[in-house]
């Protein structure tokens, strides 16, 4: 029963991150088209599209913060693990969990802060698009809520010994000129 719940939860997180990857990819395409259209209209046709600046300002934070969810899920963030790698397995596990707890604390703080800012500016529309400025800060709130879920899941996997915390290997595709 526990394994079924773990597989279900893992499947849900995988589905969420795959959806986020798809949405982020579509946002990147849209952002590229909007910026290309702005450059083309401004410099070729001498007719600037005024909405593109606001649309870019709206899409970019969503793209960045949704990308942070995928980075957290895949553990692709920067980490200096020299000290942790020299520890025994129990020490590595403790260091891993402590790092995730610090990330969890920061994520809670970001959710609370961004939600407060989003509520504060919710009544202020963007001048051209007439969309609430709250949507800019909602990207932070939504992303860090998802990051919290992923961090709790990762901590649970390590504490229940479903995942081992091992030394990271140096990628073989790097060209070292020593």
GROMACS .gro file of C-alpha atoms in nm:
model
  178
    1UNK     CA    1   0.000   0.000   0.000
    2UNK     CA    2   0.283   0.241   0.086
    3UNK     CA    3   0.459   0.164  -0.241
    4UNK     CA    4   0.137   0.234  -0.432
    5UNK     CA    5   0.104   0.571  -0.257
    6UNK     CA    6   0.468   0.651  -0.332
    7UNK     CA    7   0.421   0.559  -0.698
    8UNK     CA    8   0.101   0.766  -0.714
    9UNK     CA    9   0.270   1.068  -0.554
   10UNK     CA   10   0.577   1.026  -0.775
   11UNK     CA   11   0.351   1.001  -1.078
   12UNK     CA   12   0.165   1.318  -0.980
   13UNK     CA   13   0.491   1.511  -0.934
   14UNK     CA   14   0.623   1.379  -1.266
   15UNK     CA   15   0.301   1.481  -1.440
   16UNK     CA   16   0.319   1.828  -1.286
   17UNK     CA   17   0.680   1.879  -1.392
   18UNK     CA   18   0.613   1.748  -1.743
   19UNK     CA   19   0.320   1.989  -1.771
   20UNK     CA   20   0.539   2.272  -1.642
   21UNK     CA   21   0.807   2.181  -1.897
   22UNK     CA   22   0.548   2.191  -2.176
   23UNK     CA   23   0.401   2.521  -2.059
   24UNK     CA   24   0.750   2.670  -2.017
   25UNK     CA   25   0.843   2.560  -2.367
   26UNK     CA   26   0.531   2.719  -2.511
   27UNK     CA   27   0.598   3.036  -2.313
   28UNK     CA   28   0.953   3.045  -2.449
   29UNK     CA   29   0.823   3.015  -2.804
   30UNK     CA   30   0.566   3.289  -2.741
   31UNK     CA   31   0.828   3.512  -2.576
   32UNK     CA   32   1.062   3.463  -2.870
   33UNK     CA   33   0.787   3.544  -3.119
   34UNK     CA   34   0.680   3.854  -2.925
   35UNK     CA   35   1.034   3.991  -2.901
   36UNK     CA   36   1.106   3.907  -3.266
   37UNK     CA   37   0.781   4.076  -3.367
   38UNK     CA   38   0.872   4.385  -3.166
   39UNK     CA   39   1.218   4.411  -3.321
   40UNK     CA   40   1.078   4.353  -3.669
   41UNK     CA   41   0.797   4.607  -3.630
   42UNK     CA   42   1.020   4.869  -3.470
   43UNK     CA   43   1.325   4.854  -3.694
   44UNK     CA   44   1.183   4.727  -4.025
   45UNK     CA   45   0.838   4.886  -4.033
   46UNK     CA   46   0.916   5.178  -3.798
   47UNK     CA   47   0.595   5.097  -3.610
   48UNK     CA   48   0.659   4.983  -3.249
   49UNK     CA   49   0.412   4.745  -3.091
   50UNK     CA   50   0.344   4.897  -2.751
   51UNK     CA   51   0.201   4.587  -2.583
   52UNK     CA   52   0.514   4.376  -2.629
   53UNK     CA   53   0.706   4.529  -2.339
   54UNK     CA   54   0.430   4.448  -2.094
   55UNK     CA   55   0.371   4.103  -2.238
   56UNK     CA   56   0.743   4.028  -2.212
   57UNK     CA   57   0.744   4.156  -1.853
   58UNK     CA   58   0.454   3.926  -1.776
   59UNK     CA   59   0.587   3.612  -1.950
   60UNK     CA   60   0.947   3.631  -1.832
   61UNK     CA   61   0.885   3.587  -1.455
   62UNK     CA   62   0.648   3.297  -1.521
   63UNK     CA   63   0.909   3.133  -1.742
   64UNK     CA   64   1.188   3.178  -1.488
   65UNK     CA   65   0.996   3.066  -1.180
   66UNK     CA   66   0.830   2.770  -1.347
   67UNK     CA   67   1.178   2.668  -1.460
   68UNK     CA   68   1.284   2.678  -1.094
   69UNK     CA   69   1.028   2.406  -1.020
   70UNK     CA   70   1.185   2.177  -1.280
   71UNK     CA   71   1.535   2.258  -1.154
   72UNK     CA   72   1.430   2.165  -0.800
   73UNK     CA   73   1.265   1.843  -0.913
   74UNK     CA   74   1.567   1.731  -1.114
   75UNK     CA   75   1.816   1.866  -0.857
   76UNK     CA   76   1.993   2.062  -1.129
   77UNK     CA   77   2.073   2.355  -0.903
   78UNK     CA   78   2.427   2.450  -0.812
   79UNK     CA   79   2.562   2.259  -0.517
   80UNK     CA   80   2.905   2.238  -0.363
   81UNK     CA   81   2.922   1.891  -0.218
   82UNK     CA   82   3.290   1.850  -0.136
   83UNK     CA   83   3.232   1.842   0.239
   84UNK     CA   84   2.919   1.628   0.215
   85UNK     CA   85   3.092   1.373  -0.009
   86UNK     CA   86   3.363   1.318   0.252
   87UNK     CA   87   3.106   1.237   0.523
   88UNK     CA   88   2.980   0.891   0.608
   89UNK     CA   89   2.642   0.794   0.463
   90UNK     CA   90   2.449   0.909   0.772
   91UNK     CA   91   2.627   1.246   0.764
   92UNK     CA   92   2.548   1.281   0.393
   93UNK     CA   93   2.183   1.209   0.463
   94UNK     CA   94   2.173   1.466   0.745
   95UNK     CA   95   2.345   1.729   0.530
   96UNK     CA   96   2.104   1.660   0.243
   97UNK     CA   97   1.798   1.691   0.466
   98UNK     CA   98   1.931   2.007   0.633
   99UNK     CA   99   1.991   2.165   0.293
  100UNK     CA  100   1.636   2.077   0.188
  101UNK     CA  101   1.499   2.220   0.515
  102UNK     CA  102   1.677   2.550   0.450
  103UNK     CA  103   1.531   2.551   0.098
  104UNK     CA  104   1.189   2.472   0.246
  105UNK     CA  105   1.212   2.763   0.491
  106UNK     CA  106   1.313   3.000   0.210
  107UNK     CA  107   1.029   2.868  -0.007
  108UNK     CA  108   0.770   2.928   0.266
  109UNK     CA  109   0.901   3.281   0.307
  110UNK     CA  110   0.878   3.341  -0.068
  111UNK     CA  111   0.519   3.212  -0.081
  112UNK     CA  112   0.408   3.437   0.203
  113UNK     CA  113   0.593   3.743   0.072
  114UNK     CA  114   0.492   3.705  -0.292
  115UNK     CA  115   0.130   3.639  -0.198
  116UNK     CA  116   0.128   3.959   0.008
  117UNK     CA  117   0.277   4.161  -0.277
  118UNK     CA  118   0.038   4.002  -0.525
  119UNK     CA  119  -0.264   4.096  -0.312
  120UNK     CA  120  -0.131   4.449  -0.266
  121UNK     CA  121  -0.097   4.518  -0.638
  122UNK     CA  122  -0.397   4.311  -0.751
  123UNK     CA  123  -0.607   4.622  -0.805
  124UNK     CA  124  -0.347   4.791  -1.022
  125UNK     CA  125  -0.379   4.702  -1.391
  126UNK     CA  126  -0.093   4.706  -1.637
  127UNK     CA  127  -0.145   5.023  -1.843
  128UNK     CA  128  -0.168   4.868  -2.189
  129UNK     CA  129  -0.275   4.506  -2.141
  130UNK     CA  130  -0.519   4.597  -1.859
  131UNK     CA  131  -0.422   4.281  -1.671
  132UNK     CA  132  -0.373   4.295  -1.296
  133UNK     CA  133  -0.013   4.343  -1.182
  134UNK     CA  134  -0.084   4.067  -0.934
  135UNK     CA  135  -0.020   3.816  -1.215
  136UNK     CA  136   0.347   3.916  -1.216
  137UNK     CA  137   0.392   3.816  -0.852
  138UNK     CA  138   0.158   3.518  -0.871
  139UNK     CA  139   0.431   3.341  -1.068
  140UNK     CA  140   0.650   3.343  -0.758
  141UNK     CA  141   0.368   3.221  -0.533
  142UNK     CA  142   0.262   2.935  -0.762
  143UNK     CA  143   0.618   2.823  -0.831
  144UNK     CA  144   0.729   2.817  -0.469
  145UNK     CA  145   0.416   2.628  -0.363
  146UNK     CA  146   0.511   2.360  -0.615
  147UNK     CA  147   0.874   2.373  -0.496
  148UNK     CA  148   0.753   2.317  -0.136
  149UNK     CA  149   0.565   2.004  -0.245
  150UNK     CA  150   0.872   1.874  -0.427
  151UNK     CA  151   1.105   1.947  -0.134
  152UNK     CA  152   0.876   1.768   0.112
  153UNK     CA  153   0.864   1.472  -0.125
  154UNK     CA  154   1.244   1.466  -0.159
  155UNK     CA  155   1.293   1.484   0.218
  156UNK     CA  156   1.041   1.202   0.263
  157UNK     CA  157   1.221   0.983   0.012
  158UNK     CA  158   1.556   1.029   0.184
  159UNK     CA  159   1.419   0.978   0.537
  160UNK     CA  160   1.240   0.658   0.435
  161UNK     CA  161   1.552   0.529   0.255
  162UNK     CA  162   1.372   0.518  -0.081
  163UNK     CA  163   1.654   0.725  -0.232
  164UNK     CA  164   2.018   0.718  -0.129
  165UNK     CA  165   2.230   1.027  -0.103
  166UNK     CA  166   2.545   0.937  -0.292
  167UNK     CA  167   2.848   1.118  -0.419
  168UNK     CA  168   2.801   1.306  -0.741
  169UNK     CA  169   3.019   1.193  -1.027
  170UNK     CA  170   3.215   1.431  -1.245
  171UNK     CA  171   3.059   1.441  -1.591
  172UNK     CA  172   3.274   1.266  -1.850
  173UNK     CA  173   3.187   1.506  -2.128
  174UNK     CA  174   3.393   1.791  -1.986
  175UNK     CA  175   3.725   1.860  -2.146
  176UNK     CA  176   3.985   1.919  -1.877
  177UNK     CA  177   4.302   2.096  -1.986
  178UNK     CA  178   4.523   2.029  -1.686
   0.00000   0.00000   0.00000
